Coordinates of C-alpha atoms in Angstrom, one line a residue:
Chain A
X1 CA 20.7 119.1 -96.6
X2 CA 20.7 121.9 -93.8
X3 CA 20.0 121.2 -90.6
X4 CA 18.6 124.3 -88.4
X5 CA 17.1 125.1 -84.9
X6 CA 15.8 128.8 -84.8
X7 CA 13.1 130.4 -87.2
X8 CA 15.7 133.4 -88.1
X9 CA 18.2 130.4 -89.5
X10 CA 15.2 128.6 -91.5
X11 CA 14.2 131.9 -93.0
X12 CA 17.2 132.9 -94.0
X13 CA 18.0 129.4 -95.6
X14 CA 14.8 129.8 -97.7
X15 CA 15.6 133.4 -98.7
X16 CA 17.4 132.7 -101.5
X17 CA 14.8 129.5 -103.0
X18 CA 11.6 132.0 -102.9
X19 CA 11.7 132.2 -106.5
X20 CA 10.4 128.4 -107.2
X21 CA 7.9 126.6 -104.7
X22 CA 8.6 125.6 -101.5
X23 CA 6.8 122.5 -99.9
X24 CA 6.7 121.9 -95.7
X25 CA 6.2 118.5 -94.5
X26 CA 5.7 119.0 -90.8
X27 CA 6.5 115.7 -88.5
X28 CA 7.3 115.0 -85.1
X29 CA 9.6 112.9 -85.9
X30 CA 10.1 109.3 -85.4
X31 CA 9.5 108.6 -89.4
X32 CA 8.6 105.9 -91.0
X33 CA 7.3 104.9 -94.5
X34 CA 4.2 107.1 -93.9
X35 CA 6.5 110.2 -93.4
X36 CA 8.4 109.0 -96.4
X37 CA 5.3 109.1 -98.7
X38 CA 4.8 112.8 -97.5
X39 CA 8.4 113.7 -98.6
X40 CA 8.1 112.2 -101.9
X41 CA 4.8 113.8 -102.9
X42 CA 6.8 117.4 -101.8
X43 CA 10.1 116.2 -103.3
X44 CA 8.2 115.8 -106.8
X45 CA 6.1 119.2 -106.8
X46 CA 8.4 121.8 -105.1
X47 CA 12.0 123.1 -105.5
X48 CA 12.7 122.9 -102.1
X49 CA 11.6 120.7 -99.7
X50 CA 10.9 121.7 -96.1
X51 CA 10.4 119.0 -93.1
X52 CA 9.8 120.1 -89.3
X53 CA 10.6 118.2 -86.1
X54 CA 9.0 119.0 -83.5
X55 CA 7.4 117.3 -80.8
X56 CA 5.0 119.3 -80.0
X57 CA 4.3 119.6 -75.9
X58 CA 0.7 121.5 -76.2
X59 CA -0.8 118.9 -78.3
X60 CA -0.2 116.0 -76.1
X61 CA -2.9 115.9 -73.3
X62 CA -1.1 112.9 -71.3
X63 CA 2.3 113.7 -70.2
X64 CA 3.5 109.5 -70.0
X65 CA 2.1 109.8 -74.1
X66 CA 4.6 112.5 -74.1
X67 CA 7.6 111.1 -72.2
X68 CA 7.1 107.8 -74.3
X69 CA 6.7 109.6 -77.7
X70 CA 9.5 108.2 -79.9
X71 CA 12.6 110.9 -80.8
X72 CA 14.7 109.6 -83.2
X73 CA 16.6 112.5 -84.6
X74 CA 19.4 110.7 -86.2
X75 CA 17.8 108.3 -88.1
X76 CA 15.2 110.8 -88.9
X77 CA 17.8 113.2 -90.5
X78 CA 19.1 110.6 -92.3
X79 CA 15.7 109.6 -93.8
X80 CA 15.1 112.8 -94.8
X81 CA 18.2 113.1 -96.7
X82 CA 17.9 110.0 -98.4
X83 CA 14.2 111.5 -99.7
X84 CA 16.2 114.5 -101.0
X85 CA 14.7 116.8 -98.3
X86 CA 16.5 120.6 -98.8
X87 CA 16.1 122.0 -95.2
X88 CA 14.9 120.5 -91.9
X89 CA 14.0 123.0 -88.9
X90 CA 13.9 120.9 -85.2
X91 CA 13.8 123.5 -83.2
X92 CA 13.6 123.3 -79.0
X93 CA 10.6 123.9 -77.6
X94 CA 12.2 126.9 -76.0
X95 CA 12.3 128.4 -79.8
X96 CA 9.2 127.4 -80.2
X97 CA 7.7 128.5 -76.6
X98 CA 9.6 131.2 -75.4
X99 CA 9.5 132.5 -71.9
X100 CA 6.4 134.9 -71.8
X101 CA 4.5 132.8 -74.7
X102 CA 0.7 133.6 -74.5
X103 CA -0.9 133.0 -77.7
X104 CA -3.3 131.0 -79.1
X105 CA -5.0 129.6 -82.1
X106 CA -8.2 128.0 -81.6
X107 CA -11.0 126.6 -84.0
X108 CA -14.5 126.3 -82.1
X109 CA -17.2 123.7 -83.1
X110 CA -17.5 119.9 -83.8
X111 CA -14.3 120.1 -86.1
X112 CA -12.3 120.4 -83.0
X113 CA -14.8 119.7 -80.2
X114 CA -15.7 115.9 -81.1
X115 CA -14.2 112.8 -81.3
X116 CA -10.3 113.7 -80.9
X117 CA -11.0 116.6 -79.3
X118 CA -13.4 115.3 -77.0
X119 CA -10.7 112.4 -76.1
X120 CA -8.0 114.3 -75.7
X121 CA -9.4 118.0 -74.3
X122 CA -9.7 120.7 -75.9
X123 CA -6.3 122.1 -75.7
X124 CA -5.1 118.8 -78.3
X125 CA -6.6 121.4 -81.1
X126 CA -5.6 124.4 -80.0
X127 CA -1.6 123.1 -79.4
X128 CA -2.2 121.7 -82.7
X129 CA -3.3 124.9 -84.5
X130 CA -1.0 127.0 -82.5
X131 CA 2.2 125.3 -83.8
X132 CA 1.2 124.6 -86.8
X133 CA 0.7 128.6 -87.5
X134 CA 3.4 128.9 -86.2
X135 CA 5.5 126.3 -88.5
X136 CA 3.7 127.6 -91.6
X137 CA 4.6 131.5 -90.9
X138 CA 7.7 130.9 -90.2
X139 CA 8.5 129.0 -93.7
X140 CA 5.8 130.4 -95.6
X141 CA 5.8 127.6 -98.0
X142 CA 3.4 127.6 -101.3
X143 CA 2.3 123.6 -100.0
X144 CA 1.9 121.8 -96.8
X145 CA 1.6 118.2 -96.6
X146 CA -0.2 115.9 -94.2
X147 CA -1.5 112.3 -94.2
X148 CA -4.9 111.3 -94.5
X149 CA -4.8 109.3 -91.2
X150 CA -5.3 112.5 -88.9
X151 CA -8.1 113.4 -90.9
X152 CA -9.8 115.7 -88.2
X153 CA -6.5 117.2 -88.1
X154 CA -6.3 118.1 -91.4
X155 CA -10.0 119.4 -91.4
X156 CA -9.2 121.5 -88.1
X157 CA -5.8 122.9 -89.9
X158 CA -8.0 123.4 -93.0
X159 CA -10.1 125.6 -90.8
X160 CA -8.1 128.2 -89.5
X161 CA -6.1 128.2 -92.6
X162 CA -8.9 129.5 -94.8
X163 CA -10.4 131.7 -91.4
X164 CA -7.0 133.4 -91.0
X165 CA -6.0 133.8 -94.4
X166 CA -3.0 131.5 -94.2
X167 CA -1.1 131.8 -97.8
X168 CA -0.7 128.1 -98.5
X169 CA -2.2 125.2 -100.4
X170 CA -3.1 122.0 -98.2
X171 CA -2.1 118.9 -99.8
X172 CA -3.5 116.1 -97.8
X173 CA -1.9 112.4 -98.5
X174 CA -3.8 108.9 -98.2
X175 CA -3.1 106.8 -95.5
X176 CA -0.2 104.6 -95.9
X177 CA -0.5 101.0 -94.5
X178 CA 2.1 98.1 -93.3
X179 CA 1.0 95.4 -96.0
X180 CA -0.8 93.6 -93.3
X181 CA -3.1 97.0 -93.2
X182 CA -2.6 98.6 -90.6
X183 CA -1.9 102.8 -91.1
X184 CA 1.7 103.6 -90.5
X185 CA 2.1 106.0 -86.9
X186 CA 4.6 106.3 -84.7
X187 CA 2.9 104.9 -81.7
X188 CA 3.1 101.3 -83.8
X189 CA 6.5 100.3 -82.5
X190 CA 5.0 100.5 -79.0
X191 CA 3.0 97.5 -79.9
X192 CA 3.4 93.6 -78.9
X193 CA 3.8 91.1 -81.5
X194 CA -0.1 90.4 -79.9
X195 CA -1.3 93.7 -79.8
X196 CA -0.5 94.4 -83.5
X197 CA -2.5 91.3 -84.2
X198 CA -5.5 92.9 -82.3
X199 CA -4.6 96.3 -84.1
X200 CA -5.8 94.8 -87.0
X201 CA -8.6 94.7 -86.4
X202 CA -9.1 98.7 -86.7
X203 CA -8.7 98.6 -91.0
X204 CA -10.7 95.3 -90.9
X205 CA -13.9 97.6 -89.4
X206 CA -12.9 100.1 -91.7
X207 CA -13.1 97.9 -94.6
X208 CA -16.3 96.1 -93.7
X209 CA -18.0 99.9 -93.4
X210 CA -17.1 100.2 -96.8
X211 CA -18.2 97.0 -98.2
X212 CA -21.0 97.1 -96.7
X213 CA -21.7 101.1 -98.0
X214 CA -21.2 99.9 -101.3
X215 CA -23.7 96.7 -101.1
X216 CA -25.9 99.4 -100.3
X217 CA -26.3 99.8 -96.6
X218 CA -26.9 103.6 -96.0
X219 CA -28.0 104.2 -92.1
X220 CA -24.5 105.3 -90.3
X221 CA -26.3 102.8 -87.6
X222 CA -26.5 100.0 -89.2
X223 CA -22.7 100.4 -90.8
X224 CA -21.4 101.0 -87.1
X225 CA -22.7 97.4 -86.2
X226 CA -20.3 96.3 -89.0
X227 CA -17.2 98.1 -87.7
X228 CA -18.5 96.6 -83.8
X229 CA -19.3 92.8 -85.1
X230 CA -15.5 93.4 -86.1
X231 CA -14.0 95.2 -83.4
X232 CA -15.7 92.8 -80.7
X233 CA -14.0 90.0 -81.5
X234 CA -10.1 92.1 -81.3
X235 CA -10.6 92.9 -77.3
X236 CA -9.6 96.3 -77.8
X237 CA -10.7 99.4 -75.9
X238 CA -13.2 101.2 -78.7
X239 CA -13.0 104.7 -78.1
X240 CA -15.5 105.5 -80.9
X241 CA -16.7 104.3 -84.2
X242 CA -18.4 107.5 -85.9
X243 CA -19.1 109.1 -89.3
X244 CA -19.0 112.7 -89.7
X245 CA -18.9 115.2 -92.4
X246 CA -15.2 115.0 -93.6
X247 CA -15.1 119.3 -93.8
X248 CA -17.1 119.8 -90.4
X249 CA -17.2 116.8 -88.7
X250 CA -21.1 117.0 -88.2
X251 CA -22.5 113.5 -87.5
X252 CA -23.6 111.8 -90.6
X253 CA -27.1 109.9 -89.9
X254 CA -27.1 108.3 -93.6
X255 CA -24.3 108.1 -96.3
X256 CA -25.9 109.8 -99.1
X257 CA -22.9 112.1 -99.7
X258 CA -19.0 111.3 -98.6
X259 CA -18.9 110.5 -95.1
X260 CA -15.7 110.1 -93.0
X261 CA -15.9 106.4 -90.5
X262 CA -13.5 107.4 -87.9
X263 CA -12.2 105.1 -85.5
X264 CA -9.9 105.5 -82.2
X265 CA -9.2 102.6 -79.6
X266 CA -6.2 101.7 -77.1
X267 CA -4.6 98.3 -77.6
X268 CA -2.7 97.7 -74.6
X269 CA -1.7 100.9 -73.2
X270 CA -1.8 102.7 -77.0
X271 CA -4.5 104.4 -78.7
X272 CA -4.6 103.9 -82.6
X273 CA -6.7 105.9 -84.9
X274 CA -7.5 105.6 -88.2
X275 CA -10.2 106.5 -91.2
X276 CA -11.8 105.5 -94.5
X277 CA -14.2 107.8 -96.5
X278 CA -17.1 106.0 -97.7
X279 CA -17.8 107.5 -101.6
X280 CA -21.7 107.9 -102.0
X281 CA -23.8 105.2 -102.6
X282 CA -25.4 105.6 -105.6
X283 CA -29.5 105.6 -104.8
X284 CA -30.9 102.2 -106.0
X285 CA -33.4 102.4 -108.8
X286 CA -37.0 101.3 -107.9
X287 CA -39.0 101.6 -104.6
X288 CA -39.0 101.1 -100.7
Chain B
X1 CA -5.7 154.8 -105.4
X2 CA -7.3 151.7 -105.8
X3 CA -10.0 150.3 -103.5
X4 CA -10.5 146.4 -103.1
X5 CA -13.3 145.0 -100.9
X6 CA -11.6 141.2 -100.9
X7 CA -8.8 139.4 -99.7
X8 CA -8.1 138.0 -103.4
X9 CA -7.9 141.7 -104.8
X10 CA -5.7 142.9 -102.0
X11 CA -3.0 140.0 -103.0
X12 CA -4.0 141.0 -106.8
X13 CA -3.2 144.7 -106.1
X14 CA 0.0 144.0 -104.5
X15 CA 1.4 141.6 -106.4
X16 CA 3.9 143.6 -108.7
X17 CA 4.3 145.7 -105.3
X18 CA 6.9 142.8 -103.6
X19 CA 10.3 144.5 -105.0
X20 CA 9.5 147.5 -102.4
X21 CA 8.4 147.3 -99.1
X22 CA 5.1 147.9 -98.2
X23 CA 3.2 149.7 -95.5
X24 CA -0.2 148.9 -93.8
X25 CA -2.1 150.9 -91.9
X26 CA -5.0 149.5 -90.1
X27 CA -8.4 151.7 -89.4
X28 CA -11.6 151.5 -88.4
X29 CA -12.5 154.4 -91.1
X30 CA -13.8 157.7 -89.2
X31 CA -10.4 158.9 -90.0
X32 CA -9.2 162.2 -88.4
X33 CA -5.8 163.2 -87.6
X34 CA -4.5 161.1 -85.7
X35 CA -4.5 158.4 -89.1
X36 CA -3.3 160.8 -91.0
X37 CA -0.2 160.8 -89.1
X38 CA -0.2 157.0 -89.6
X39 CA -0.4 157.3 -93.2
X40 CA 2.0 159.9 -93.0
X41 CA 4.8 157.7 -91.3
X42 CA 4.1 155.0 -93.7
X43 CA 4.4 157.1 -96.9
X44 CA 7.7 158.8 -95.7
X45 CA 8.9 155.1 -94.8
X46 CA 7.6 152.6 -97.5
X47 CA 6.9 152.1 -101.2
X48 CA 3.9 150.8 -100.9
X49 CA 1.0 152.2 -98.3
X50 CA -2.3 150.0 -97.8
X51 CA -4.9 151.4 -95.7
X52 CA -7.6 149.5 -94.3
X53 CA -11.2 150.3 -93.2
X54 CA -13.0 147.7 -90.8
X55 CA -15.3 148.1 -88.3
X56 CA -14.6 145.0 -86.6
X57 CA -17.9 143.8 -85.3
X58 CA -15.9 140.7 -83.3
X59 CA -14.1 143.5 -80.7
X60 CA -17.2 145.3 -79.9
X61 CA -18.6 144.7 -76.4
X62 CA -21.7 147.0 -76.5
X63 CA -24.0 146.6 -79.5
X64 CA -24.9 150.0 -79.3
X65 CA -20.9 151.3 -79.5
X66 CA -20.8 149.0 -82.8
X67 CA -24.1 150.9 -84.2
X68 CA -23.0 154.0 -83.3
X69 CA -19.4 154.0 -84.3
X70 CA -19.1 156.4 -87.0
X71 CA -19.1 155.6 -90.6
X72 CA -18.0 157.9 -93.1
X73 CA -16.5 155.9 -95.9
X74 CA -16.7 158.9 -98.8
X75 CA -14.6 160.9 -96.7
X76 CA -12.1 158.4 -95.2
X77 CA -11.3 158.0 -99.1
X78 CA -10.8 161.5 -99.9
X79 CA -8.3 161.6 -96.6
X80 CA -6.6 158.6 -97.9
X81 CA -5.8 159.9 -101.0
X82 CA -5.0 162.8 -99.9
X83 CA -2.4 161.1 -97.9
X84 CA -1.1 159.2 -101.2
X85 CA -2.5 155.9 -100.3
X86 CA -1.8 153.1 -103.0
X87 CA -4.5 150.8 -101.8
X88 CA -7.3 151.0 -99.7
X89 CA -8.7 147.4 -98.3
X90 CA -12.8 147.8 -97.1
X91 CA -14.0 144.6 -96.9
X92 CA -17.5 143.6 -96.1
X93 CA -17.7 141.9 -92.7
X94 CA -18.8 138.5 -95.1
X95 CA -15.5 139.1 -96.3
X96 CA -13.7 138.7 -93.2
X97 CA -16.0 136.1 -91.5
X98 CA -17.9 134.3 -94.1
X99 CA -20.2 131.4 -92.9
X100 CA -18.5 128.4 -90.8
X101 CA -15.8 130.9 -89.7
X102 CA -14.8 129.3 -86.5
X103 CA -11.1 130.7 -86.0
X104 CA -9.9 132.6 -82.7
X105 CA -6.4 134.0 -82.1
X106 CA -6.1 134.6 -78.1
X107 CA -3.5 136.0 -76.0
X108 CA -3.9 135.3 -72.3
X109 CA -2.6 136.8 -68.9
X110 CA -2.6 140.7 -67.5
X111 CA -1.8 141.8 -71.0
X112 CA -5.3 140.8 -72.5
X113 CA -7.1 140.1 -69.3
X114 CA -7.1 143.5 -67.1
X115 CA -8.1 147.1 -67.7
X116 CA -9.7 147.4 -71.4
X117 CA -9.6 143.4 -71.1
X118 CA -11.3 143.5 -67.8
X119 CA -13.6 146.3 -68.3
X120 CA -14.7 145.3 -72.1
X121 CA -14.4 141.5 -71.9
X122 CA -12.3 138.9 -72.9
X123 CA -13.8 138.8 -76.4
X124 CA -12.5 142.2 -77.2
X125 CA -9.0 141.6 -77.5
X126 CA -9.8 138.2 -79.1
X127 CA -11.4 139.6 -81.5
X128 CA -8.7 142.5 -82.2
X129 CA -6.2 139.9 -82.5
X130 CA -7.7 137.6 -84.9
X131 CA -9.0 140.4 -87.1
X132 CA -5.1 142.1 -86.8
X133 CA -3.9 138.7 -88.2
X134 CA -6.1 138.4 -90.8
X135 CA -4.8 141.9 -92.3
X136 CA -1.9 141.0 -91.4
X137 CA -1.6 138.2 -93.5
X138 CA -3.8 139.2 -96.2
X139 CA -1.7 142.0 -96.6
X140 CA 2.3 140.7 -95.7
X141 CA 3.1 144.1 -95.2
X142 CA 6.7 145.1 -94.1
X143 CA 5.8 147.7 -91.6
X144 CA 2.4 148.2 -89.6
X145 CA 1.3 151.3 -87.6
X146 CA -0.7 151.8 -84.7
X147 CA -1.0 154.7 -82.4
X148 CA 0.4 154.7 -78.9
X149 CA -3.7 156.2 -77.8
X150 CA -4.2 152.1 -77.8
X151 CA -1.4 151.1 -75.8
X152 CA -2.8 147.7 -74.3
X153 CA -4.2 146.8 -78.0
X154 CA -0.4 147.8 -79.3
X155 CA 1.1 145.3 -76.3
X156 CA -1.7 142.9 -77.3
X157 CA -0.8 142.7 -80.9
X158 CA 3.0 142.8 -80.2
X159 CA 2.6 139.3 -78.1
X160 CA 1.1 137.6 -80.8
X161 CA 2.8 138.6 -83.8
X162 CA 6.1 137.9 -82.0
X163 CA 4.4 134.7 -80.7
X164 CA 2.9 133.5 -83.8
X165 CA 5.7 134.7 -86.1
X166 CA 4.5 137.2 -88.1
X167 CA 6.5 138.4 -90.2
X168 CA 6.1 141.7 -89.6
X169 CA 8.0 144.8 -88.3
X170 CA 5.0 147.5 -85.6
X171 CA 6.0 150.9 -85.9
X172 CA 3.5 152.7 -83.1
X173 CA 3.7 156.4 -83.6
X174 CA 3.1 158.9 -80.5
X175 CA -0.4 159.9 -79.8
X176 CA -2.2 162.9 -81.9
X177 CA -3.7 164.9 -79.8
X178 CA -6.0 168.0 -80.5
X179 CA -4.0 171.5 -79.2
X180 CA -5.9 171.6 -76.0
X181 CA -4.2 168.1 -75.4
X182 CA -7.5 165.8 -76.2
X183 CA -6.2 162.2 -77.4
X184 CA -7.7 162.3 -81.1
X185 CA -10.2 159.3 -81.5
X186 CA -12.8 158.8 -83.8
X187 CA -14.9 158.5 -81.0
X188 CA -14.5 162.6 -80.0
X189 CA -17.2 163.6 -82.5
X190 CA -20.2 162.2 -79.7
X191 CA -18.9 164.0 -77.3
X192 CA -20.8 167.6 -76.5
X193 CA -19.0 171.0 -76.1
X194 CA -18.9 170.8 -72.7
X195 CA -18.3 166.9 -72.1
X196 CA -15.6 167.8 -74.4
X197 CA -14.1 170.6 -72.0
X198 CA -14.8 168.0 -69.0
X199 CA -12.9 165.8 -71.1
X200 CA -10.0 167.6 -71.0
X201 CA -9.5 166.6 -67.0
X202 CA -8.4 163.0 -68.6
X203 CA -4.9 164.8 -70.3
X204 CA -4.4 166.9 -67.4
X205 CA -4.5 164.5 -65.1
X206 CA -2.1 162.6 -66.8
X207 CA 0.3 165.5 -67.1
X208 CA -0.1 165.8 -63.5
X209 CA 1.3 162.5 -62.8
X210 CA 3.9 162.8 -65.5
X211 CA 5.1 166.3 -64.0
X212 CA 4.8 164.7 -60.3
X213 CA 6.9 161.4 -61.1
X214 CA 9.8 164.2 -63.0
X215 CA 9.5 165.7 -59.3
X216 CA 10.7 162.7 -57.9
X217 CA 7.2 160.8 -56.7
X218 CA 7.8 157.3 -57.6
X219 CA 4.8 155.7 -55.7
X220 CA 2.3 154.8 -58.0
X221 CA -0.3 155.2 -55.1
X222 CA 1.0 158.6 -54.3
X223 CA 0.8 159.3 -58.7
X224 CA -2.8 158.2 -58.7
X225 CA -3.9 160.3 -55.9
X226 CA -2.6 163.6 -58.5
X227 CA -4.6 161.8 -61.2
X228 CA -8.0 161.4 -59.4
X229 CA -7.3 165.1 -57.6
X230 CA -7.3 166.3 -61.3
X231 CA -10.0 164.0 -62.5
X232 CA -12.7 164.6 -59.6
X233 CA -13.4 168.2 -60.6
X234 CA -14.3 167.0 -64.0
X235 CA -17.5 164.9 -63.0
X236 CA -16.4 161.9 -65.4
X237 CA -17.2 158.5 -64.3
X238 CA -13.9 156.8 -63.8
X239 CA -13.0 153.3 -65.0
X240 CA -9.6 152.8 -64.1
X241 CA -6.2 154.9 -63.5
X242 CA -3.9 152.2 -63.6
X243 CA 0.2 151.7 -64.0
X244 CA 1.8 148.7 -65.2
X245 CA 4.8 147.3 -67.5
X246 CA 4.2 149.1 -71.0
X247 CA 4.6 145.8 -72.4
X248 CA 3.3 143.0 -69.9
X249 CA 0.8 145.1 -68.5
X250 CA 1.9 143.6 -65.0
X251 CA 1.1 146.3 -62.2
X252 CA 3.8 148.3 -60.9
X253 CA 4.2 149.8 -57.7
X254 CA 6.9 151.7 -57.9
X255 CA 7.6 153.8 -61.0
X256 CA 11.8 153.1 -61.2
X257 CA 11.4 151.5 -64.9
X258 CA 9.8 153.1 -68.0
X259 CA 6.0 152.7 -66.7
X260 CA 2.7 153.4 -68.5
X261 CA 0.0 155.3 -66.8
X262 CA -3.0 154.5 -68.7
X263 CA -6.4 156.4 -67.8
X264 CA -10.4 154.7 -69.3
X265 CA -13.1 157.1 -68.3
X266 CA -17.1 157.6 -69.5
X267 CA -18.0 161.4 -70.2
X268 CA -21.4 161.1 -70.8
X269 CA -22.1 158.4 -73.0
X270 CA -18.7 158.1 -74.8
X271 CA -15.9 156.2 -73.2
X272 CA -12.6 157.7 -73.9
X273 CA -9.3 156.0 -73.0
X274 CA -6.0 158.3 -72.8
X275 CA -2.0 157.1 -71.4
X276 CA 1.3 158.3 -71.2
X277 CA 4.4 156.7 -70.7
X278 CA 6.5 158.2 -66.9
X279 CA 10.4 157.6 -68.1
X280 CA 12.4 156.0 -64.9
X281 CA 13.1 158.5 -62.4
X282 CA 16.9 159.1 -61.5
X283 CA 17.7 157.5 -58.0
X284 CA 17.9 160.5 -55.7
X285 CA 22.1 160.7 -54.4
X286 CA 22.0 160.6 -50.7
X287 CA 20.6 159.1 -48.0
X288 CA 17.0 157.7 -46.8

């Protein structure tokens, strides 16, 4: 495995494995078994295996989230090597951001104006988009991979990809969960033995959208009283409960086609998100 | 010479085309000259030359310019061929922006933001540089050639593909001009015979500050007074006469660096823009 910090040292590692497929599994770091998943689902479709570190200044819209954000570089290295990663590039944000830097990618509309980006400003999208051009031009890879969990993230980086022409295949992972439920993230090991008790109550709403979506309740009102009855009882901060389009993020007033339930919240001083996508409800036979 | 109108029969065309490096040469059609000097340094420098035709609705400011920007498709074709073009993209403007487009690449501070920025809104340069990186990467060419007449678009597009990572090499070739010194632009053909000879004041006046700064004037104050001397006879309705960094577009004050003097006037109804570059001056020897 090659480890290297500059875009002219990644390209000129991959220069010579452009004849088979190349997969990029971008992170910012601190990896866990959710990271892992992401690396295996490259490791068995492309030749070489890409993974970025990179935590990723413009996208964090609270400096304390950013002085707190977990870097773990040597254990992460060696979890990549273990998953039979080829080439990792954790570059400094000085290669990525270099004196003069003035450029930036931006997506306009709900996809990047709601929810996320309503919570965390609107730069959250653009640092997002920015870097993430900037990852995949730099290793021009035939497949990306991202998790599930940051689902407007992926619909926001399936955006510009498609707007700007981006030559790469999005492969978007599910969510993977502790055994207790909750989705893997980084931000978990900031949580009390009590917190990640509350916590758990975020997949619980999730699942009672979905059970209830497939006994037949349809109004996106009614199904967020489900997720609330739940929530309520956790003492977390809700920060939303909503169901959008999964492509545009448009708000989704009855789940007659697949609908994302998105929900953020801060237990203790850390905010959680996570996502289900309720499949459509068949229409029941026979009148009102 | 083949001619595609999508993004899917550009990458078609050039396919078998990757062994040997390939040239791209942006237009706006209208072709004169000035492109054929374009597609001259890409044919005597690459294997491949791709010319493209778009009338980029996203970087007009006036409707009216974007209506009556000339279009003359039949014999932009004819010119490219003549020129050995390989492949000609023309996409429809569905092609590049289809419905739910919602991408913007921006570059911000003096580069962007003053002189054609200031004068023809932010949105112009946003929408040059999103459109530039669309070709850009619908083409992956190795070279890409603009002319020097659009020096702030040429500094524009330099920022963001060194920003974004483009993998590209610019090659801006010198202005064409006609032989009584009028910057060719496709924008020449509105003008009358006798805004054309009023015109003419815009070329002077810059050789007027180019031969004042080889006398040894280095104040751009005292440079700009030559330039409006020059430009008052001419009864054109100034915009700006301005001189900054070629490549930050940062005012300077004193020309002892490389400095461009860049000139936007109306004559009549057509805006015309015109520059030059003033090469440092050579410290006078002796005293104050």
């Amino acid at each position: 495995m090659i480890v290297v910090r500059t875009v002219s040292d990644l390209r000129a590692a991959l220069r010579g494995r452009r004849g088979g497929s190349i997969g990029l599994v971008p992170t910012m770091g601190a990896l866990h078994e959710g990271h892992a998943t992401l690396l295996r689902a490259a490791r068995s479709a492309d030749d070489t295996v890409v993974m970025t570190i990179f935590v990723n200044p413009a996208q964090f819209n609270e400096q304390s989230d950013l002085a707190a954000y977990p870097r773990t570089e040597d254990a992460d290295l060696a979890l990549a090597e273990a998953e039979g990663v080829d080439v990792v590039f954790a570059p400094d944000a000085s290669e990525v951001y270099p004196d003069g830097f003035a450029t930036t990618v931006s997506v306009s509309g709900p996809i990047a104006e709601t929810l996320e980006g309503a919570e965390r400003g609107r730069a959250h999208f653009d640092g997002v988009a920015t870097v993430v051009t900037k990852l995949l031009l730099a290793a021009l890879p035939d497949h990306a991979y991202f998790g599930a969990k940051d689902a407007q993230q992926v619909a926001v980086i399936r955006r510009f990809v498609a707007d700007l022409g981006i030559p790469v295949t999005l492969v978007v992972c599910p969510t993977s969960r502790d055994a207790d439920g909750l989705a893997r993230s980084s931000r978990n090991t900031r949580l009390s033995p009590d917190e990640r008790a509350r916590a758990l109550a975020i997949p619980r709403a999730l699942t009672a959208v979905t059970d209830a979506a497939a006994a037949g309740v349809r109004r996106s009102d009614a199904l967020r009283e489900r997720a609330l009855d739940v929530l309520a009882e956790a003492l977390i901060q809700l920060e939303y409960v909503a169901f959008v389009d999964p492509e545009t993020f448009a708000p989704v007033s009855s789940v007659d086609r697949p609908t994302l339930v998105a929900i953020a919240a801060r237990v203790g001083a850390t905010r959680l998100i996570d996502n289900a996508v309720i499949p459509p409800v068949p229409p029941t036979t026979g009148g009102a």
